[in-house]
Amino acid sequence: MRHLYQIQAQLITFPVPSLNPSIVAVKLIGVCGDNANLRHAVRVFGSLPEPNLYVYNAILKAFSQNNDYVRTVEYFNRLVAAGGGGGSAELDEYTLTSVLKACAALAAGLEGLKVHAVVVKCGHEMNLFVRNSLIDMHFKVGNFWIGEKLFDEMPVRDIVSWNTLVSGCCVGGYVDEARRVFDGMVEKNLVSWSTMVSGYAKMGRLGEARQLFDEMPEKNVVCWNAMIAGYSQNERYGDAISLFRRMQQVSGLRPNDVTLVSILASCSHLGALDLGRWIDKFITRSRMSLSLFVGNALADMYAKCGCIVEARRVFDKMLDKDVISWSIIICGLAMNGHADEAFGCFQEMLNHQMNPSETTFMGLLAACTHAGLVDLGLKYFNMMAEKFTITPKVEHYGCVVDMLSRAGRLNEAEERISSMPMQPNVVVWGALLGGCQIYKDADRGERVAHHILELDPHHSGSLIYLAGIYASTGRLKDAADCRLRTRALRTPGCSWIEVDNTVHEFFMGDKMHPRTEQIYAMIRELRQKMQRAGYKPKTDMVMHNIDEEEKEDALSMHSEKLAIAFGLISTPEGTVIRVVKNLRVCKDCHDAAKIISKIVGREIVLRDRSRFHHFKDGKCSCNDYW
C-alpha cells in the first residue's frame, strides 16, 4: 500500500502529462477498493475536477464491494445530478448494478424505484445483468410482485436469474416456494445451493439447511459461511464453532471476513476466548486488514469474554470506527464494572464528532446501574431526547427502573413505570420486582408479581417470588401451587467454560461429563475449605421441601460451581478461570466464588446475563452491588 500512496501523491501533486488522470484514477480507486481503503479512494476521486463515468463506476464499485451502500447511493445521485457523465443515456450496466445492489442492501424501496425509472430512461431494462439486479432489488425491498413480473417477462434467463428468484423467495419468507424453484432448476451452481442453505437457516430450519449443505457436490467459502452463520444466528453457537473447525480440517479453504465475524459472534456468546485469540493471531499472521466489521466483532468478543484491555487494544488499532465500535467499548466497560472509563470513552466519542446511538445509551445506563450512580443515570436518560433527539425505548426505561430499584428508590421506580409512554413489559416490571426482593418490600412485590403474571402467566421468576412470600406468611397451599407451576417453566441454568480450545457445558446437577467423579471430588474439597473460611450456604434460596443438608447439596451442584470445579482440575495453577452463565448468578454462588478465589489464589471471571463479576482475593469487582 506504500507504493499506492506514492502514486496517489504523484497524481494529485505532480500530474504526469503523458498519463490520462482518469485512467490512473480508475486503477487507483480499484486498488483502494480491493484493499478496503475507502478513505484514499475518496481522496483520489476528489482530486479530479470533472470525473467521468468510468471514474464514477470505479468509486461506486469500491463503495459497494465494501458494503458502504449509503455512499454508493449518494455518489450515484451526484452522478445523475451532474448529467450522468454527459447525459443519463451514458449510464451503463456497471453504474446501475452497483447502485441497485446498494438499494437492495439498504432495503431502500423508494430509492430503488427511482433507479428503476433511470434504468428505463437509459434503455437498459432488457440488459440481463441489470434486470437480474432489478429483480434482486425488488425482492429485497418487499416488491415481490414486481420482482416476479420482471422474471416472468425475461426473454432470456441465465443461472443468475434463477438464483435471484430463489433468493427473492427466501428473503420474502417463501422458502418452500424457493425449494420448488430450486428443485426444478436444470442447472445449479454454488450460489443456488448456498442461497437455499441460507434461506432455511434464516427460517430456523437448520436440519433442512444442514441436509442440503451435506448434499452439496462441492463447497466454497460462501457455502461454509452460509451454514456457519445459520448456526450462529439461531444461537447454535457450539455447532457453529464445530463446523468452523471442520472447515479448517477438511476443506482447505481460507476463512474470510464473513466467516470470522460469525465465529467471533459465537465465541462472544460462549466465552470461547482461546478460539477468539486464535482468530486475532490468524488475522495478524495472514496480514489481513482489520476491516470495520471484523474489528467490531473482535473487540466485542474480547469485551464479552471479560478482556476489556484487549478489546480496547483492538479498538485503538482500527483505522475506521463507527458508532457501533464506540458503543462496543462503552458497553464492554460498563459490563466489566469500569463505569468511570465508560463515561470517559463517551466524552471521547463526542470529541470525535460521533453521535451516540440507542445502544450507546444502554451502555451508559448500565454503567450507572451497576455503580449505583442514579442521578447521573437520570441525566444521561434525559440527555437522549433533549440533546440527541433519540426517543427512549422500553429497554431504556427498563434500565432506569432497574437503576432506581437497586438503589432502593422503589416509589420513584414505580412512578417511572406509570409515566412510561408505552406499555411496560415483563422486563420493566421484573426490574422493580428485583428491587422488592432486595429491600424485602413484600406488599409491593406481590402486586408487581401479579402485574407480570397478567402479561406472562408462565413467568417462573414471579411464581418463585410469590411462593416465597406465601411460604413466609403461612399460605403453604398457595406456595406449593406456585412451586408446582414453576417446575416445567424454569429455564435450566447452564454454564460454559473453555478448556484446551473446547467449550464444556454444565447444567445443575450435571453428571454427564467424562470427568464427573473428579469434578464432584473437587466440589467436596471446596465445601470443606469454604466452611472453614466462614462460608454459610444460603439454604433459604432452595424452595424444595427437603432437609438442610440436602439443600446444601443442591446449592453445591449449581452449574457455575461445576464449571469452576472443572476449571480448577483442568488448568494449571494461576490460570484465570472464565465461566459464562445463561442466567443471573445467584447470591449463594456469588458468595461462594468470592471465597473460592481466595482459597485457591486464582481470579475467577463469571459472566452472567447482565454483567461480569471479576472475583479475586475474596472480593468481587461489583462490590456486591448487583
XYZ file of C-alpha atoms in Angstrom:
626
model
C 0.000 0.000 0.000
C 3.013 2.335 0.445
C 3.502 2.383 -3.345
C -0.173 3.199 -3.775
C 0.185 6.304 -1.611
C 3.264 7.398 -3.569
C 1.478 7.048 -6.910
C -1.552 8.816 -5.489
C 0.594 11.715 -4.287
C 2.130 11.945 -7.736
C -1.300 12.023 -9.349
C -2.555 14.761 -7.033
C 0.561 16.921 -6.689
C 2.665 16.297 -9.785
C 0.442 15.183 -12.683
C 2.368 13.441 -15.469
C 1.297 14.874 -18.859
C 1.621 11.554 -20.663
C -0.794 9.844 -18.278
C -4.561 10.177 -18.552
C -5.585 11.189 -14.997
C -8.943 9.419 -15.337
C -7.332 6.092 -16.266
C -4.879 6.352 -13.371
C -7.703 7.335 -11.014
C -9.785 4.312 -12.059
C -6.824 1.993 -11.370
C -6.034 3.607 -8.022
C -9.652 3.573 -6.856
C -9.868 -0.099 -7.856
C -6.787 -0.931 -5.774
C -8.177 1.065 -2.831
C -11.494 -0.761 -3.105
C -9.793 -4.161 -3.197
C -7.882 -3.228 -0.034
C -10.944 -1.778 1.754
C -9.270 1.632 1.852
C -12.250 3.834 1.056
C -10.703 6.918 2.619
C -7.982 7.033 -0.044
C -10.414 6.019 -2.791
C -12.482 9.112 -1.992
C -9.325 11.231 -1.941
C -8.337 10.043 -5.413
C -11.865 10.655 -6.697
C -11.874 14.156 -5.236
C -8.590 15.002 -6.957
C -10.344 15.097 -10.354
C -12.239 18.312 -11.097
C -14.597 16.577 -13.572
C -14.641 12.791 -13.044
C -16.068 10.877 -15.979
C -18.391 7.864 -15.961
C -15.538 5.352 -15.615
C -14.235 7.090 -12.501
C -17.756 7.191 -11.055
C -18.150 3.479 -11.807
C -14.876 2.766 -10.009
C -15.874 4.649 -6.857
C -19.383 3.130 -6.884
C -17.870 -0.347 -7.149
C -15.402 0.421 -4.329
C -18.229 1.541 -2.026
C -20.478 -1.354 -2.999
C -17.871 -4.102 -2.605
C -17.020 -2.781 0.875
C -20.694 -2.577 1.946
C -20.725 1.212 2.120
C -24.119 1.311 0.480
C -25.170 4.737 1.738
C -22.306 6.416 -0.103
C -22.960 4.230 -3.149
C -26.423 5.780 -3.463
C -25.116 9.229 -2.554
C -22.446 9.229 -5.276
C -24.873 7.779 -7.823
C -27.224 10.698 -7.144
C -24.298 13.069 -7.606
C -23.569 11.432 -10.954
C -27.172 11.778 -12.118
C -27.321 15.387 -10.888
C -24.138 16.110 -12.853
C -25.734 14.805 -16.047
C -24.754 11.133 -15.794
C -21.246 11.675 -17.103
C -22.545 13.665 -20.035
C -26.208 12.591 -20.036
C -28.281 9.866 -18.362
C -28.147 7.766 -21.536
C -24.437 7.220 -20.883
C -25.046 5.364 -17.594
C -24.037 1.767 -18.215
C -24.681 -1.631 -16.619
C -21.755 -1.237 -14.207
C -23.198 2.011 -12.817
C -26.671 0.594 -12.457
C -25.792 -2.807 -10.978
C -23.687 -1.140 -8.255
C -26.453 1.220 -7.146
C -29.166 -1.456 -7.404
C -27.095 -3.706 -5.149
C -26.873 -0.810 -2.657
C -30.636 -0.174 -2.757
C -31.239 -3.890 -2.163
C -28.858 -3.996 0.794
C -30.410 -0.872 2.348
C -33.963 -2.055 1.572
C -34.393 1.431 0.136
C -37.643 0.879 -1.760
C -38.289 4.478 -2.821
C -34.687 4.994 -3.950
C -34.853 1.660 -5.767
C -37.950 2.747 -7.698
C -36.149 5.946 -8.726
C -33.199 3.932 -10.009
C -35.609 1.619 -11.851
C -37.021 4.711 -13.583
C -33.473 5.743 -14.545
C -32.865 2.220 -15.926
C -35.922 2.528 -18.181
C -34.905 6.017 -19.267
C -31.406 4.800 -20.152
C -32.797 1.891 -22.158
C -31.019 -0.761 -20.079
C -34.115 -2.578 -18.768
C -33.556 -5.609 -21.015
C -29.859 -5.902 -20.148
C -29.532 -9.333 -18.500
C -27.243 -8.155 -15.694
C -29.278 -5.037 -14.953
C -32.555 -6.982 -14.952
C -31.124 -9.568 -12.562
C -30.116 -6.706 -10.261
C -33.573 -5.169 -10.569
C -35.249 -8.463 -9.632
C -32.950 -8.864 -6.645
C -33.557 -5.282 -5.505
C -37.345 -5.505 -5.733
C -37.444 -8.784 -3.807
C -35.244 -7.369 -1.038
C -37.256 -4.167 -0.598
C -40.535 -6.105 -0.470
C -41.826 -5.508 -4.011
C -42.233 -9.235 -4.644
C -44.871 -8.915 -7.356
C -42.608 -6.560 -9.362
C -39.684 -8.968 -8.978
C -41.735 -11.959 -10.169
C -43.179 -9.931 -13.056
C -39.691 -8.895 -14.189
C -38.539 -12.534 -14.053
C -41.589 -13.819 -15.984
C -41.076 -11.211 -18.723
C -37.414 -12.056 -19.291
C -36.858 -13.323 -22.859
C -33.524 -14.860 -21.804
C -32.628 -16.184 -18.379
C -29.287 -17.308 -17.076
C -28.314 -19.130 -13.884
C -28.123 -15.751 -12.107
C -31.778 -15.063 -12.950
C -32.897 -18.373 -11.449
C -30.692 -17.860 -8.392
C -32.134 -14.379 -7.932
C -35.654 -15.806 -7.973
C -34.693 -18.439 -5.395
C -33.018 -15.780 -3.255
C -36.033 -13.471 -3.541
C -38.407 -16.194 -2.380
C -36.121 -16.923 0.586
C -35.843 -13.253 1.537
C -39.637 -12.943 1.448
C -40.007 -15.938 3.734
C -41.301 -18.202 0.933
C -38.633 -20.831 1.483
C -40.859 -23.714 0.342
C -41.566 -21.867 -2.923
C -37.826 -21.273 -3.251
C -37.218 -25.007 -2.787
C -39.737 -25.799 -5.529
C -37.895 -23.451 -7.914
C -34.538 -24.858 -6.790
C -35.600 -28.467 -7.369
C -36.867 -27.524 -10.850
C -33.610 -25.882 -11.933
C -31.830 -27.751 -14.721
C -28.534 -26.170 -13.778
C -27.419 -25.333 -10.233
C -24.242 -23.655 -9.111
C -22.703 -22.862 -5.746
C -24.832 -19.740 -5.415
C -28.005 -21.807 -5.855
C -27.015 -24.207 -3.090
C -25.742 -21.585 -0.638
C -28.870 -19.442 -1.176
C -31.118 -22.351 -0.202
C -28.948 -23.179 2.823
C -29.134 -19.531 3.956
C -32.883 -19.444 3.338
C -33.548 -22.479 5.507
C -31.176 -21.188 8.191
C -32.860 -17.773 8.356
C -36.200 -19.524 8.878
C -34.671 -21.540 11.715
C -34.989 -24.806 9.756
C -31.433 -25.864 10.494
C -31.999 -29.587 9.922
C -33.018 -28.993 6.304
C -30.226 -26.449 5.875
C -27.614 -28.936 7.112
C -29.011 -31.738 4.952
C -28.682 -29.576 1.832
C -25.238 -28.430 2.939
C -24.049 -32.025 3.313
C -25.509 -32.926 -0.103
C -23.653 -30.169 -1.958
C -21.380 -31.655 -4.631
C -18.741 -29.030 -3.854
C -18.411 -26.169 -1.409
C -16.647 -22.824 -1.454
C -16.138 -20.458 1.449
C -19.537 -18.814 0.795
C -21.301 -22.151 1.318
C -19.469 -22.798 4.579
C -20.258 -19.233 5.682
C -23.966 -19.750 4.980
C -24.176 -22.770 7.296
C -21.881 -21.346 9.991
C -23.827 -18.064 10.027
C -27.082 -20.041 10.185
C -25.960 -21.809 13.354
C -24.673 -18.576 14.897
C -27.815 -16.570 14.080
C -30.011 -19.310 15.579
C -27.977 -19.426 18.808
C -26.413 -22.800 17.988
C -23.005 -21.382 18.843
C -21.344 -24.694 19.662
C -22.422 -26.119 16.296
C -21.080 -23.008 14.533
C -17.670 -23.478 16.149
C -17.642 -27.232 15.414
C -18.424 -26.604 11.746
C -15.733 -23.925 11.578
C -13.185 -26.419 12.912
C -14.356 -28.954 10.335
C -13.975 -26.332 7.611
C -10.365 -25.864 8.668
C -9.686 -29.608 8.791
C -11.314 -30.908 5.603
C -11.910 -28.057 3.168
C -8.507 -26.425 2.897
C -10.352 -23.132 2.413
C -9.187 -19.879 3.957
C -11.805 -18.174 6.151
C -12.757 -14.667 5.084
C -14.215 -11.674 6.904
C -17.740 -13.127 6.873
C -16.525 -16.395 8.398
C -14.606 -14.614 11.126
C -17.491 -12.309 12.073
C -19.851 -15.303 12.531
C -17.327 -17.293 14.558
C -16.352 -14.320 16.713
C -20.056 -13.823 17.497
C -20.251 -17.459 18.634
C -17.084 -17.047 20.718
C -18.664 -13.979 22.343
C -21.759 -15.867 23.460
C -19.925 -18.964 24.709
C -16.941 -17.154 26.176
C -14.623 -19.144 23.879
C -11.667 -16.866 24.483
C -8.967 -19.276 23.261
C -10.559 -19.574 19.828
C -11.151 -15.825 19.725
C -7.472 -15.217 20.455
C -6.517 -17.709 17.750
C -8.602 -15.702 15.263
C -6.883 -12.495 16.409
C -3.489 -14.094 15.741
C -4.723 -15.537 12.428
C -5.655 -12.025 11.260
C -2.174 -10.780 12.190
C -0.328 -13.771 10.638
C -2.357 -13.537 7.444
C -1.770 -9.786 7.232
C -5.484 -9.280 6.806
C -6.618 -5.687 7.078
C -8.703 -5.148 10.209
C -11.934 -4.142 8.471
C -14.647 -2.292 10.329
C -16.848 -5.389 10.662
C -14.084 -7.778 11.772
C -12.641 -5.146 14.112
C -16.018 -4.607 15.747
C -16.595 -8.356 16.082
C -13.125 -8.910 17.562
C -13.451 -6.052 20.054
C -16.922 -7.290 21.009
C -15.592 -10.824 21.545
C -12.860 -9.627 23.901
C -15.287 -7.366 25.786
C -17.808 -10.187 26.226
C -15.071 -12.550 27.388
C -14.106 -10.094 30.119
C -10.864 -8.961 28.456
C -11.573 -5.248 28.224
C -7.874 -4.318 27.873
C -7.613 -6.465 24.720
C -10.921 -5.048 23.463
C -9.549 -1.527 23.803
C -6.318 -2.584 22.047
C -8.300 -3.798 19.034
C -10.440 -0.660 19.096
C -7.382 1.617 19.144
C -5.836 -0.318 16.234
C -8.879 0.113 13.966
C -8.416 2.758 11.273
C -12.148 3.145 10.699
C -14.603 3.336 13.583
C -18.350 3.821 13.590
C -20.921 4.320 16.325
C -21.043 0.528 16.801
C -17.296 0.490 17.539
C -17.641 3.134 20.250
C -20.765 1.512 21.686
C -18.980 -1.861 21.956
C -16.240 -0.338 24.106
C -18.636 1.711 26.249
C -20.927 -1.295 26.845
C -17.903 -3.533 27.489
C -16.516 -1.147 30.098
C -19.956 -0.949 31.726
C -20.382 -4.742 31.836
C -16.948 -5.163 33.403
C -17.550 -2.616 36.148
C -15.436 0.258 34.750
C -18.080 2.967 34.962
C -15.733 5.978 35.034
C -13.849 4.716 31.983
C -17.150 4.186 30.150
C -18.118 7.811 30.829
C -14.675 8.982 29.686
C -14.972 6.963 26.491
C -18.371 8.536 25.826
C -16.848 12.015 26.106
C -14.019 10.921 23.809
C -16.643 9.729 21.328
C -18.335 13.136 21.365
C -14.952 14.839 20.905
C -14.547 12.794 17.694
C -17.824 14.287 16.411
C -19.524 10.881 16.596
C -23.175 10.969 17.620
C -24.255 8.228 20.064
C -26.936 5.659 19.332
C -29.609 3.936 21.415
C -27.075 1.184 22.189
C -24.527 3.721 23.423
C -27.003 4.991 25.996
C -27.871 1.449 27.061
C -24.183 1.051 27.922
C -24.093 4.340 29.854
C -27.271 3.496 31.778
C -25.914 0.022 32.575
C -22.699 1.597 33.902
C -24.726 3.885 36.170
C -26.937 0.985 37.283
C -24.028 -1.244 38.305
C -22.200 1.619 40.034
C -25.292 2.951 41.848
C -24.967 6.365 40.155
C -28.681 7.064 39.939
C -28.642 10.836 39.427
C -26.019 10.589 36.689
C -28.032 7.817 35.054
C -31.140 10.022 35.023
C -29.036 12.805 33.483
C -27.950 10.503 30.636
C -31.521 9.294 30.174
C -32.808 12.863 29.813
C -29.893 13.699 27.508
C -31.103 11.148 24.943
C -34.107 13.166 23.833
C -33.005 16.652 24.838
C -29.578 16.703 23.186
C -29.559 13.891 20.612
C -33.273 13.567 19.700
C -33.186 9.828 20.480
C -36.564 8.574 21.669
C -36.019 6.196 24.610
C -37.302 2.680 24.034
C -38.811 0.298 26.541
C -35.306 -1.137 27.142
C -34.041 2.264 28.296
C -36.991 2.662 30.656
C -36.289 -0.827 31.957
C -32.707 0.163 32.687
C -33.814 3.292 34.569
C -36.350 1.307 36.615
C -33.630 -1.247 37.409
C -31.256 1.545 38.449
C -33.815 3.135 40.773
C -34.914 -0.238 42.182
C -31.383 -1.409 43.006
C -30.812 1.865 44.858
C -33.948 1.338 46.941
C -35.885 4.185 45.327
C -38.878 1.941 44.743
C -41.528 4.672 44.783
C -39.693 6.555 42.028
C -39.269 3.346 40.061
C -42.985 2.579 40.202
C -43.860 6.167 39.286
C -41.474 5.943 36.325
C -43.332 2.854 35.100
C -46.685 4.640 35.441
C -45.421 7.571 33.331
C -43.994 5.463 30.503
C -45.336 6.462 27.061
C -45.540 2.807 26.067
C -46.913 -0.322 27.732
C -44.369 -1.634 30.288
C -43.272 -5.161 29.527
C -42.247 -8.084 31.711
C -38.625 -6.911 31.841
C -39.565 -3.481 33.197
C -41.838 -4.915 35.901
C -39.199 -7.572 36.603
C -36.627 -4.861 37.344
C -38.949 -3.425 40.002
C -39.618 -6.910 41.373
C -35.857 -7.360 41.797
C -35.768 -4.226 43.961
C -38.675 -5.522 46.022
C -36.721 -8.719 46.665
C -33.571 -6.851 47.697
C -35.377 -4.484 50.060
C -37.991 -7.034 51.219
C -40.991 -4.928 50.192
C -43.418 -7.873 50.179
C -46.646 -5.909 49.629
C -45.318 -4.045 46.601
C -43.587 -7.206 45.367
C -46.804 -9.221 45.433
C -48.585 -6.502 43.460
C -45.768 -6.300 40.899
C -45.607 -10.088 40.542
C -49.306 -10.159 39.682
C -48.713 -7.446 37.048
C -46.054 -9.669 35.486
C -48.274 -12.754 35.554
C -51.022 -10.814 33.785
C -48.577 -10.215 30.928
C -46.977 -13.654 31.101
C -48.898 -16.291 33.122
C -45.897 -18.618 32.879
C -43.249 -16.232 34.225
C -41.265 -18.525 36.509
C -39.429 -15.748 38.379
C -42.664 -14.195 39.606
C -44.075 -17.572 40.614
C -40.941 -18.366 42.619
C -41.108 -14.959 44.294
C -44.786 -15.413 45.177
C -44.053 -18.898 46.510
C -41.512 -17.362 48.900
C -43.950 -14.693 50.075
C -46.757 -17.209 50.585
C -44.474 -19.585 52.469
C -43.267 -16.809 54.795
C -46.858 -15.783 55.616
C -48.150 -19.316 56.214
C -50.063 -19.688 52.955
C -48.483 -23.083 52.351
C -51.031 -24.356 49.825
C -50.599 -21.250 47.621
C -46.830 -21.602 47.937
C -46.987 -25.246 46.871
C -49.194 -24.376 43.884
C -46.680 -21.740 42.700
C -43.768 -24.161 43.051
C -45.668 -26.828 41.135
C -46.326 -24.389 38.273
C -42.654 -23.413 38.040
C -41.251 -26.939 37.648
C -41.995 -27.187 33.934
C -41.397 -23.486 33.222
C -37.983 -22.606 34.606
C -35.162 -22.110 32.135
C -32.444 -24.502 33.288
C -29.271 -22.828 34.463
C -26.394 -23.565 32.111
C -22.725 -22.599 32.372
C -19.902 -22.842 29.841
C -16.152 -22.941 30.302
C -13.493 -23.251 27.604
C -10.507 -25.509 28.288
C -7.925 -26.522 25.652
C -9.956 -24.958 22.825
C -13.053 -26.986 23.752
C -16.201 -25.473 25.257
C -17.625 -27.602 28.101
C -21.289 -27.221 29.088
C -22.749 -27.855 32.541
C -26.306 -27.921 33.904
C -27.349 -28.066 37.549
C -26.546 -31.484 38.986
C -24.898 -32.475 35.707
C -23.224 -35.903 35.764
C -22.735 -36.388 32.033
C -19.193 -35.033 31.817
C -16.400 -37.629 31.368
C -14.612 -36.217 34.437
C -17.689 -36.138 36.680
C -16.044 -38.037 39.562
C -13.096 -35.629 39.710
C -15.425 -32.609 39.440
C -17.548 -33.725 42.385
C -14.454 -34.642 44.385
C -13.247 -31.059 43.896
C -16.718 -29.777 44.925
C -16.490 -31.745 48.189
C -12.958 -30.496 48.830
C -14.006 -26.884 48.201
C -17.030 -27.196 50.503
C -14.816 -28.247 53.405
C -12.318 -25.436 52.814
C -15.083 -22.875 52.326
C -16.804 -23.839 55.587
C -13.502 -23.407 57.438
C -13.215 -19.969 55.799
C -16.632 -18.952 57.151
C -18.905 -19.739 54.185
C -22.544 -20.375 55.083
C -24.764 -21.762 52.302
C -27.916 -19.708 51.666
C -30.311 -22.613 52.007
C -33.328 -20.294 52.169
C -32.947 -19.974 48.380
C -33.875 -23.645 47.891
C -37.631 -23.966 47.518
C -37.868 -27.728 47.755
C -39.237 -29.258 50.955
C -36.050 -31.093 51.946
C -33.722 -31.034 54.949
C -30.831 -28.578 55.359
C -28.100 -30.993 54.274
C -29.946 -31.810 51.058
C -30.411 -28.089 50.409
C -26.661 -27.568 50.809
C -26.039 -30.421 48.360
C -28.439 -28.821 45.862
C -26.641 -25.468 46.107
C -23.239 -27.102 45.595
C -24.393 -28.547 42.272
C -25.305 -25.242 40.593
C -23.930 -25.127 37.061
C -21.417 -22.328 37.686
C -19.920 -24.182 40.657
C -19.496 -27.307 38.499
C -17.827 -25.236 35.775
C -15.470 -23.598 38.305
C -14.575 -27.009 39.783
C -13.841 -28.363 36.295
C -11.675 -25.334 35.572
C -9.689 -25.927 38.756
C -8.909 -29.571 37.914
C -8.218 -28.885 34.224
C -5.966 -25.837 34.161
C -2.546 -25.001 35.674
C -2.315 -23.075 38.942
C -2.601 -19.344 38.446
C -4.717 -19.620 35.296
C -7.729 -17.323 35.191
C -10.985 -19.314 35.222
C -13.619 -17.867 32.881
C -17.233 -19.033 33.105
C -20.316 -17.880 31.208
C -23.826 -18.447 32.583
C -27.141 -18.042 30.759
C -28.986 -16.722 33.845
C -28.224 -14.240 36.588
C -25.740 -15.655 39.090
C -27.444 -16.474 42.385
C -26.404 -14.896 45.694
C -25.036 -18.164 47.053
C -22.831 -18.817 44.006
C -21.652 -15.199 44.097
C -20.541 -15.505 47.735
C -19.015 -18.933 47.072
C -16.986 -17.643 44.109
C -15.538 -14.854 46.256
C -14.336 -17.317 48.888
C -13.072 -19.833 46.297
C -10.976 -17.134 44.590
C -9.207 -16.510 47.913
C -8.820 -20.190 48.841
C -7.269 -21.252 45.512
C -5.440 -17.993 44.791
C -6.991 -17.600 41.357
C -9.007 -14.980 39.565
C -12.471 -16.179 38.543
C -14.321 -14.258 35.841
C -18.035 -15.059 35.746
C -20.278 -13.529 33.109
C -23.991 -13.812 33.735
C -26.823 -12.426 31.615
C -26.391 -8.854 32.870
C -22.727 -8.222 33.711
C -19.262 -9.523 34.554
C -18.088 -10.461 38.026
C -14.304 -10.485 38.484
C -13.554 -12.416 41.695
C -10.079 -12.012 43.170
C -8.653 -12.404 46.685
C -12.134 -12.851 48.154
C -13.620 -9.737 46.567
C -15.772 -9.045 43.507
C -15.472 -6.170 41.051
C -19.177 -5.406 41.558
C -18.551 -4.580 45.251
C -21.611 -6.727 45.984
C -23.838 -4.165 44.258
C -25.501 -6.196 41.533
